[in-house]
Structure formats: structure tokens, C-alpha cells
Amino acid sequence: MARYFQPEIETASREKILEIQNEKIVKQVKHVYENVEYYRNLMDEKGVKPEDIKSVDDIKKLPFLTKADLREAYPYGLLGTDIKNCVRIQSTSGTTGKRVVAFYTQHDIDIWEECCARAIVAVGGTEEDVCQVCYGYGLFTGGPGLNGGSHKVGCLTLPMSSGNTDRQIQFMMDLGSTIICCTPSYAAYIGETLAEKGYKPEDNKLKAGIFGAEPWTEEMRRNIEKSLGIKAYDIYGLTETSGPGVSFECEEQTGMHINEDHFYAEIIDPDTGEVLPEGSKGELVFTSLDKEGFPLLRYRTRDICVLSREKCSCGRTHVKMSKPMGRSDDMLIIRGVNVFPSQIETVLLNEGYTPNYQIVVDRVNNSDTLDINVELTPEQFSDKVSDTQERERKLEGAMRTMLGIGPKVHLLPPKSVVRSEGKAVRVIDNRKLHD
């Protein structure tokens, strides 16, 4: 039998959901216009006033926000309330040296945790469950979001954070964890480690896993389900809109229900910005309908996907989004961290190298690898191996500081990175992320 955390909202009629959205968008646009100078200027440039927005049908009149706007407005330019009303920040891993800092009032955190609670209940979670959260804590949204959601459901919560796999397994077995939350690649690694230690899938008490923060395939889902003896569910979110729990899978596993009472979704043509009809493949745009601290309107996620309103057997009535099918920008998600080629280029130029480089991403034993091939100038080139190794180590350190993850740097002789007639092929992604 399907269970819901907030049945009256999760199974509300289409008319009821629209009524909620229409009421919230009118208030939110007024709130943003009055409190966020940066967005007010964008609206004024476009000749749009709050009174022009009477329902969600009018959202298309509003200007978009992009990652570039967030960088330009950093840190306080998009704050939607007095700083004294905010109780927390969360942050992304940072692009081109500037992080996205999102602000939360207590109201924002309560809503975010409720969204995560819906996701936990959708996979069968109740107050009887032991929920092991192995997403990172701190600035990363994964740990805090699922931790709060688990509390709201009433699960016994194990706030493990990521890493220390031996300890993860000890607690999982000793305390009888029934739900696990982490990145899919870490879930696969835990499954492999359990097998290496001689455990069979039936030896643990896990029944479900909530996995997100990086792309994964159906094949990877099946492998994780087999190795851990569970059902594996997808969850989606962005720091910019709150974190995980913007949408989540139910038992049907045919897309993720968007929490439409809090987030309004559109699909646009990434080139023209035109809103596309339902069922079209395009770029996902989110409007936060009731965020106070960091209320983004029409934020371009750069994720390519499809929305569907087909009736779902779970009884939830909220629109579904497909797994993201790619990006409309050049961002890579590697081990759950957002990486832009421009960040790598920035480091190379700062360290005195040419921008002739190539990024090679692969997945080995369910874990992402990141190799950066960098071409030396004739002046930099040395046939002394120790010199080259020392330079590689130094560059790896600078890259780790910028990206938040450690790549393997390979310094190559001059003219060894292939030149292209057209756009340089900077990224080779060998991961098979889409079936």
C-alpha cells in the first residue's frame, strides 16, 4: 500500500496544486521585487512589475536567473530577507573560484526537510526504520537534507557522513540499518566492500537506498540493488533551490515526482529560452515558490530532461521529471562534485601553463576517475622525470584546492594534445551514463 508523508498535498488534485502555486507565485514575486534589488533590476529592465504576475501562467514573463547571476550577486546580492532572519548557509563546491552560497531561514529548512521526508516515506520509510546518511555533511546539502528528513519521519538517524567505509559497515551491521542515503558510486563501493569481507546481500537489513548528487545508469541501479539486496531510488536537488528533495522517485521508478507545492518547473529551449510544451525534451527551470532566504525565480538548472503528467500508480499527483539526460552547459559531475573546464583552465593559467589541455573522465569499479593531460611549452619541457613528477604533484595540489577533488595530472611534451579545426575537444567522458 502506498504511503505518504503529507498525503493531502502529495495526492492533491491538479486543481488544488494549481491553486497553491498561483497563490504562492503572486506573493513570492512581490516579495522578491521588494527585497532583492538584483532581481528587481532584471524585472525593471524587462518591463515587468509584480502586478503583471497573476498566476503561474505568467511566470514566462519573468527574467531568468543563471549561475552567472549567482556569481555576480555573490555573496548577499540575492538574499531575500534580513540576514538576522537566516539561520544557516549551504554552499556548492564552487565554480571558477566563486561558490554559490544559499541562505536559509528556519521556515526554509523546515520545508526542505519535509521534502526529504516525503522522499524517505516514498521508499517505505517509517519511524521503525534505521536511516544511515552517508552523504557529506557541512556545506554540502546532501547530509543535512536527508538527516533532517529522517528526523521528520522519526527514523533512528545515523549521521555517518561520507567515507570511513569500515565504520559505515560496522554501524550498518550492528545497528541494523534499513535505509541508506549516499551517492550511487559510494553505494556500489559499499556493496563491493561487503562482498570482499565475506558478507552476502541477505546478511544486512537494508531494504532501500536513496541515491543522488551524480548521474547514474539503470545498469548501475541493478548492480547496486543486487549487491546490497535493496531497491535503489533516485533523488534530485540543487543547492540553489535548497538541496536534495526537490524531486524523488516512488516505487514505480519511472521518474522523480517534483514537490510542486514548493517548486514550479518549466522546460525551455536552451537556445531561445522559449517554454516548450509538456513532454518536450529541454532545459529544466525552477522557481522556488516559498523560499524566504534565497528565493530564486526562473533559475536555469542547465539539466536537460522531460516532464510528464502521466498518472502514477503510487497515487502521487505531482509532475514527474526524467533523470537528467545531459547538460546544456559544459559542467561535469564527478564523484558528486560540480567541475567546470573553466576552473581547470584558470588553475593552469595561474600556474604558468598554456591552455592546451584535455580532461578525461572515466568510471573504474563504480568510482569516477579524473585525468588532466596538460601540454608543456618547449621552455617548460624537461626530460628529467623527477622534475616532471614534482610539477605534476604541485599542479594536482592546486587543482584539488580549486575543484574540491583530486585529479591525476599528466604533463605531456609540446604539441602532444591534439589540435582541432573547430571547437577544441577539451573533455572526453568515457562513463556510460545514459542507456
PDB file of C-alpha atoms in Angstrom, residues 214-388:
ATOM      1  CA  GLU A 214      25.701  12.376  -9.528  1.00  0.00           C
ATOM      2  CA  PRO A 215      24.473  10.788 -12.768  1.00  0.00           C
ATOM      3  CA  TRP A 216      23.923   7.009 -12.786  1.00  0.00           C
ATOM      4  CA  THR A 217      22.519   4.462 -15.200  1.00  0.00           C
ATOM      5  CA  GLU A 218      19.803   1.816 -14.921  1.00  0.00           C
ATOM      6  CA  GLU A 219      22.582  -0.775 -15.169  1.00  0.00           C
ATOM      7  CA  MET A 220      24.272   0.750 -12.119  1.00  0.00           C
ATOM      8  CA  ARG A 221      20.913   0.745 -10.302  1.00  0.00           C
ATOM      9  CA  ARG A 222      20.515  -3.002 -10.909  1.00  0.00           C
ATOM     10  CA  ASN A 223      24.100  -3.700  -9.782  1.00  0.00           C
ATOM     11  CA  ILE A 224      23.586  -1.766  -6.527  1.00  0.00           C
ATOM     12  CA  GLU A 225      20.227  -3.473  -5.903  1.00  0.00           C
ATOM     13  CA  LYS A 226      21.861  -6.872  -6.383  1.00  0.00           C
ATOM     14  CA  SER A 227      24.978  -6.198  -4.288  1.00  0.00           C
ATOM     15  CA  LEU A 228      23.083  -4.672  -1.325  1.00  0.00           C
ATOM     16  CA  GLY A 229      19.823  -6.636  -1.646  1.00  0.00           C
ATOM     17  CA  ILE A 230      17.709  -3.436  -1.815  1.00  0.00           C
ATOM     18  CA  LYS A 231      15.556  -1.262  -4.072  1.00  0.00           C
ATOM     19  CA  ALA A 232      17.551   1.771  -5.227  1.00  0.00           C
ATOM     20  CA  TYR A 233      15.747   5.115  -5.625  1.00  0.00           C
ATOM     21  CA  ASP A 234      16.816   8.370  -7.259  1.00  0.00           C
ATOM     22  CA  ILE A 235      16.610  11.808  -5.610  1.00  0.00           C
ATOM     23  CA  TYR A 236      17.287  15.209  -7.201  1.00  0.00           C
ATOM     24  CA  GLY A 237      18.056  18.677  -5.947  1.00  0.00           C
ATOM     25  CA  LEU A 238      20.284  21.718  -6.231  1.00  0.00           C
ATOM     26  CA  THR A 239      21.875  23.887  -3.563  1.00  0.00           C
ATOM     27  CA  GLU A 240      20.346  26.858  -5.395  1.00  0.00           C
ATOM     28  CA  THR A 241      16.793  25.606  -4.732  1.00  0.00           C
ATOM     29  CA  SER A 242      17.506  24.055  -1.269  1.00  0.00           C
ATOM     30  CA  GLY A 243      19.232  20.703  -1.857  1.00  0.00           C
ATOM     31  CA  PRO A 244      18.077  17.099  -2.319  1.00  0.00           C
ATOM     32  CA  GLY A 245      14.327  16.587  -2.169  1.00  0.00           C
ATOM     33  CA  VAL A 246      13.267  18.933  -4.968  1.00  0.00           C
ATOM     34  CA  SER A 247      12.102  15.678  -6.564  1.00  0.00           C
ATOM     35  CA  PHE A 248      12.269  11.976  -5.733  1.00  0.00           C
ATOM     36  CA  GLU A 249      11.341   8.539  -7.046  1.00  0.00           C
ATOM     37  CA  CYS A 250       8.412   6.487  -5.799  1.00  0.00           C
ATOM     38  CA  GLU A 251       8.028   2.689  -6.035  1.00  0.00           C
ATOM     39  CA  GLU A 252       7.147   2.953  -9.751  1.00  0.00           C
ATOM     40  CA  GLN A 253      10.689   4.227 -10.507  1.00  0.00           C
ATOM     41  CA  THR A 254       9.667   5.901 -13.779  1.00  0.00           C
ATOM     42  CA  GLY A 255      10.847   9.413 -12.972  1.00  0.00           C
ATOM     43  CA  MET A 256      11.003  11.704  -9.954  1.00  0.00           C
ATOM     44  CA  HIS A 257       7.951  13.493  -8.524  1.00  0.00           C
ATOM     45  CA  ILE A 258       8.670  17.227  -8.185  1.00  0.00           C
ATOM     46  CA  ASN A 259       7.369  18.769  -4.948  1.00  0.00           C
ATOM     47  CA  GLU A 260       5.140  21.138  -6.893  1.00  0.00           C
ATOM     48  CA  ASP A 261       3.741  22.930  -3.865  1.00  0.00           C
ATOM     49  CA  HIS A 262       7.245  24.358  -3.323  1.00  0.00           C
ATOM     50  CA  PHE A 263       8.892  24.306  -6.774  1.00  0.00           C
ATOM     51  CA  TYR A 264       7.410  25.280 -10.129  1.00  0.00           C
ATOM     52  CA  ALA A 265       9.093  23.533 -13.063  1.00  0.00           C
ATOM     53  CA  GLU A 266       9.328  24.585 -16.706  1.00  0.00           C
ATOM     54  CA  ILE A 267      11.094  23.046 -19.695  1.00  0.00           C
ATOM     55  CA  ILE A 268      12.651  25.581 -22.072  1.00  0.00           C
ATOM     56  CA  ASP A 269      14.585  25.545 -25.318  1.00  0.00           C
ATOM     57  CA  PRO A 270      18.149  26.139 -24.028  1.00  0.00           C
ATOM     58  CA  ASP A 271      19.000  28.285 -27.051  1.00  0.00           C
ATOM     59  CA  THR A 272      15.930  30.534 -27.303  1.00  0.00           C
ATOM     60  CA  GLY A 273      14.555  30.435 -23.737  1.00  0.00           C
ATOM     61  CA  GLU A 274      11.102  29.621 -25.153  1.00  0.00           C
ATOM     62  CA  VAL A 275       8.873  27.497 -22.880  1.00  0.00           C
ATOM     63  CA  LEU A 276       8.276  24.096 -24.511  1.00  0.00           C
ATOM     64  CA  PRO A 277       5.043  22.061 -24.377  1.00  0.00           C
ATOM     65  CA  GLU A 278       4.692  19.206 -21.884  1.00  0.00           C
ATOM     66  CA  GLY A 279       6.544  16.065 -22.931  1.00  0.00           C
ATOM     67  CA  SER A 280       9.285  18.025 -24.757  1.00  0.00           C
ATOM     68  CA  LYS A 281      12.940  17.461 -24.015  1.00  0.00           C
ATOM     69  CA  GLY A 282      14.704  20.645 -22.931  1.00  0.00           C
ATOM     70  CA  GLU A 283      16.364  22.547 -20.100  1.00  0.00           C
ATOM     71  CA  LEU A 284      14.782  22.379 -16.649  1.00  0.00           C
ATOM     72  CA  VAL A 285      13.973  25.726 -14.988  1.00  0.00           C
ATOM     73  CA  PHE A 286      12.858  26.017 -11.348  1.00  0.00           C
ATOM     74  CA  THR A 287      11.063  28.740  -9.441  1.00  0.00           C
ATOM     75  CA  SER A 288      11.091  28.463  -5.635  1.00  0.00           C
ATOM     76  CA  LEU A 289       7.529  29.290  -4.615  1.00  0.00           C
ATOM     77  CA  ASP A 290       8.053  29.914  -0.902  1.00  0.00           C
ATOM     78  CA  LYS A 291      11.771  30.216  -0.147  1.00  0.00           C
ATOM     79  CA  GLU A 292      12.491  33.204   2.119  1.00  0.00           C
ATOM     80  CA  GLY A 293      16.285  33.320   2.439  1.00  0.00           C
ATOM     81  CA  PHE A 294      17.309  32.641  -1.163  1.00  0.00           C
ATOM     82  CA  PRO A 295      14.179  32.939  -3.320  1.00  0.00           C
ATOM     83  CA  LEU A 296      15.247  32.198  -6.902  1.00  0.00           C
ATOM     84  CA  LEU A 297      12.763  32.846  -9.714  1.00  0.00           C
ATOM     85  CA  ARG A 298      13.177  31.006 -13.042  1.00  0.00           C
ATOM     86  CA  TYR A 299      16.585  29.530 -12.241  1.00  0.00           C
ATOM     87  CA  ARG A 300      18.139  27.738 -15.214  1.00  0.00           C
ATOM     88  CA  THR A 301      19.464  24.412 -13.920  1.00  0.00           C
ATOM     89  CA  ARG A 302      21.223  23.528 -17.214  1.00  0.00           C
ATOM     90  CA  ASP A 303      19.918  19.954 -16.746  1.00  0.00           C
ATOM     91  CA  ILE A 304      18.212  18.501 -19.825  1.00  0.00           C
ATOM     92  CA  CYS A 305      15.127  16.409 -19.082  1.00  0.00           C
ATOM     93  CA  VAL A 306      11.431  15.756 -19.813  1.00  0.00           C
ATOM     94  CA  LEU A 307       8.374  16.416 -17.605  1.00  0.00           C
ATOM     95  CA  SER A 308       5.445  14.003 -17.536  1.00  0.00           C
ATOM     96  CA  ARG A 309       1.971  14.243 -16.009  1.00  0.00           C
ATOM     97  CA  GLU A 310       1.032  10.648 -16.748  1.00  0.00           C
ATOM     98  CA  LYS A 311      -0.951   9.111 -13.898  1.00  0.00           C
ATOM     99  CA  CYS A 312       1.334   7.327 -11.439  1.00  0.00           C
ATOM    100  CA  SER A 313       0.395   4.027  -9.812  1.00  0.00           C
ATOM    101  CA  CYS A 314       1.761   5.294  -6.456  1.00  0.00           C
ATOM    102  CA  GLY A 315      -1.126   7.769  -6.217  1.00  0.00           C
ATOM    103  CA  ARG A 316       1.074  10.871  -6.126  1.00  0.00           C
ATOM    104  CA  THR A 317      -0.244  13.588  -8.412  1.00  0.00           C
ATOM    105  CA  HIS A 318       2.837  15.804  -8.696  1.00  0.00           C
ATOM    106  CA  VAL A 319       4.521  16.082 -12.088  1.00  0.00           C
ATOM    107  CA  LYS A 320       7.483  13.789 -12.762  1.00  0.00           C
ATOM    108  CA  MET A 321      10.846  14.694 -14.242  1.00  0.00           C
ATOM    109  CA  SER A 322      13.029  12.169 -16.014  1.00  0.00           C
ATOM    110  CA  LYS A 323      16.584  11.542 -14.908  1.00  0.00           C
ATOM    111  CA  PRO A 324      18.690  14.399 -16.342  1.00  0.00           C
ATOM    112  CA  MET A 325      19.803  13.357 -19.831  1.00  0.00           C
ATOM    113  CA  GLY A 326      22.780  15.705 -20.046  1.00  0.00           C
ATOM    114  CA  ARG A 327      23.644  19.371 -19.607  1.00  0.00           C
ATOM    115  CA  SER A 328      23.131  22.496 -21.677  1.00  0.00           C
ATOM    116  CA  ASP A 329      26.491  23.791 -20.410  1.00  0.00           C
ATOM    117  CA  ASP A 330      29.915  22.200 -20.024  1.00  0.00           C
ATOM    118  CA  MET A 331      29.622  21.208 -16.363  1.00  0.00           C
ATOM    119  CA  LEU A 332      30.735  17.723 -15.353  1.00  0.00           C
ATOM    120  CA  ILE A 333      29.579  15.973 -12.195  1.00  0.00           C
ATOM    121  CA  ILE A 334      32.473  13.897 -10.879  1.00  0.00           C
ATOM    122  CA  ARG A 335      32.129  11.981  -7.598  1.00  0.00           C
ATOM    123  CA  GLY A 336      29.202  14.245  -6.707  1.00  0.00           C
ATOM    124  CA  VAL A 337      31.230  17.438  -7.270  1.00  0.00           C
ATOM    125  CA  ASN A 338      30.461  20.033  -9.966  1.00  0.00           C
ATOM    126  CA  VAL A 339      33.529  20.558 -12.173  1.00  0.00           C
ATOM    127  CA  PHE A 340      33.794  23.121 -14.979  1.00  0.00           C
ATOM    128  CA  PRO A 341      36.601  23.016 -17.557  1.00  0.00           C
ATOM    129  CA  SER A 342      36.956  26.779 -16.975  1.00  0.00           C
ATOM    130  CA  GLN A 343      38.093  26.057 -13.394  1.00  0.00           C
ATOM    131  CA  ILE A 344      40.858  23.787 -14.707  1.00  0.00           C
ATOM    132  CA  GLU A 345      41.867  26.416 -17.259  1.00  0.00           C
ATOM    133  CA  THR A 346      42.036  29.068 -14.513  1.00  0.00           C
ATOM    134  CA  VAL A 347      44.445  26.937 -12.470  1.00  0.00           C
ATOM    135  CA  LEU A 348      46.644  26.204 -15.489  1.00  0.00           C
ATOM    136  CA  LEU A 349      46.944  29.881 -16.415  1.00  0.00           C
ATOM    137  CA  ASN A 350      47.597  30.886 -12.793  1.00  0.00           C
ATOM    138  CA  GLU A 351      50.374  28.283 -12.580  1.00  0.00           C
ATOM    139  CA  GLY A 352      52.016  29.463 -15.804  1.00  0.00           C
ATOM    140  CA  TYR A 353      50.860  26.718 -18.202  1.00  0.00           C
ATOM    141  CA  THR A 354      49.252  27.086 -21.634  1.00  0.00           C
ATOM    142  CA  PRO A 355      45.510  26.358 -22.011  1.00  0.00           C
ATOM    143  CA  ASN A 356      46.292  23.308 -24.155  1.00  0.00           C
ATOM    144  CA  TYR A 357      44.800  20.550 -22.042  1.00  0.00           C
ATOM    145  CA  GLN A 358      42.366  17.659 -22.146  1.00  0.00           C
ATOM    146  CA  ILE A 359      40.128  16.290 -19.394  1.00  0.00           C
ATOM    147  CA  VAL A 360      39.470  12.540 -19.396  1.00  0.00           C
ATOM    148  CA  VAL A 361      36.703  11.265 -17.134  1.00  0.00           C
ATOM    149  CA  ASP A 362      36.042   7.564 -16.669  1.00  0.00           C
ATOM    150  CA  ARG A 363      34.411   5.216 -14.201  1.00  0.00           C
ATOM    151  CA  VAL A 364      36.526   2.407 -12.770  1.00  0.00           C
ATOM    152  CA  ASN A 365      34.967  -0.040 -10.284  1.00  0.00           C
ATOM    153  CA  ASN A 366      31.951   2.282  -9.945  1.00  0.00           C
ATOM    154  CA  SER A 367      34.100   5.259  -8.952  1.00  0.00           C
ATOM    155  CA  ASP A 368      34.752   8.274 -11.187  1.00  0.00           C
ATOM    156  CA  THR A 369      38.337   8.998 -12.264  1.00  0.00           C
ATOM    157  CA  LEU A 370      39.572  12.402 -13.414  1.00  0.00           C
ATOM    158  CA  ASP A 371      42.742  12.688 -15.503  1.00  0.00           C
ATOM    159  CA  ILE A 372      44.017  16.011 -16.840  1.00  0.00           C
ATOM    160  CA  ASN A 373      46.522  15.951 -19.698  1.00  0.00           C
ATOM    161  CA  VAL A 374      48.469  19.224 -19.844  1.00  0.00           C
ATOM    162  CA  GLU A 375      50.817  20.216 -22.634  1.00  0.00           C
ATOM    163  CA  LEU A 376      54.135  21.817 -21.718  1.00  0.00           C
ATOM    164  CA  THR A 377      55.763  24.603 -23.716  1.00  0.00           C
ATOM    165  CA  PRO A 378      59.230  23.856 -25.176  1.00  0.00           C
ATOM    166  CA  GLU A 379      60.717  26.059 -22.381  1.00  0.00           C
ATOM    167  CA  GLN A 380      58.941  24.059 -19.659  1.00  0.00           C
ATOM    168  CA  PHE A 381      59.725  20.644 -21.095  1.00  0.00           C
ATOM    169  CA  SER A 382      62.379  18.643 -19.290  1.00  0.00           C
ATOM    170  CA  ASP A 383      63.477  15.079 -19.867  1.00  0.00           C
ATOM    171  CA  LYS A 384      64.224  14.738 -16.144  1.00  0.00           C
ATOM    172  CA  VAL A 385      61.455  12.512 -14.767  1.00  0.00           C
ATOM    173  CA  SER A 386      61.836  13.878 -11.229  1.00  0.00           C
ATOM    174  CA  ASP A 387      61.241  17.458 -12.448  1.00  0.00           C
ATOM    175  CA  THR A 388      58.076  16.443 -14.272  1.00  0.00           C
TER     176      THR A 388
END
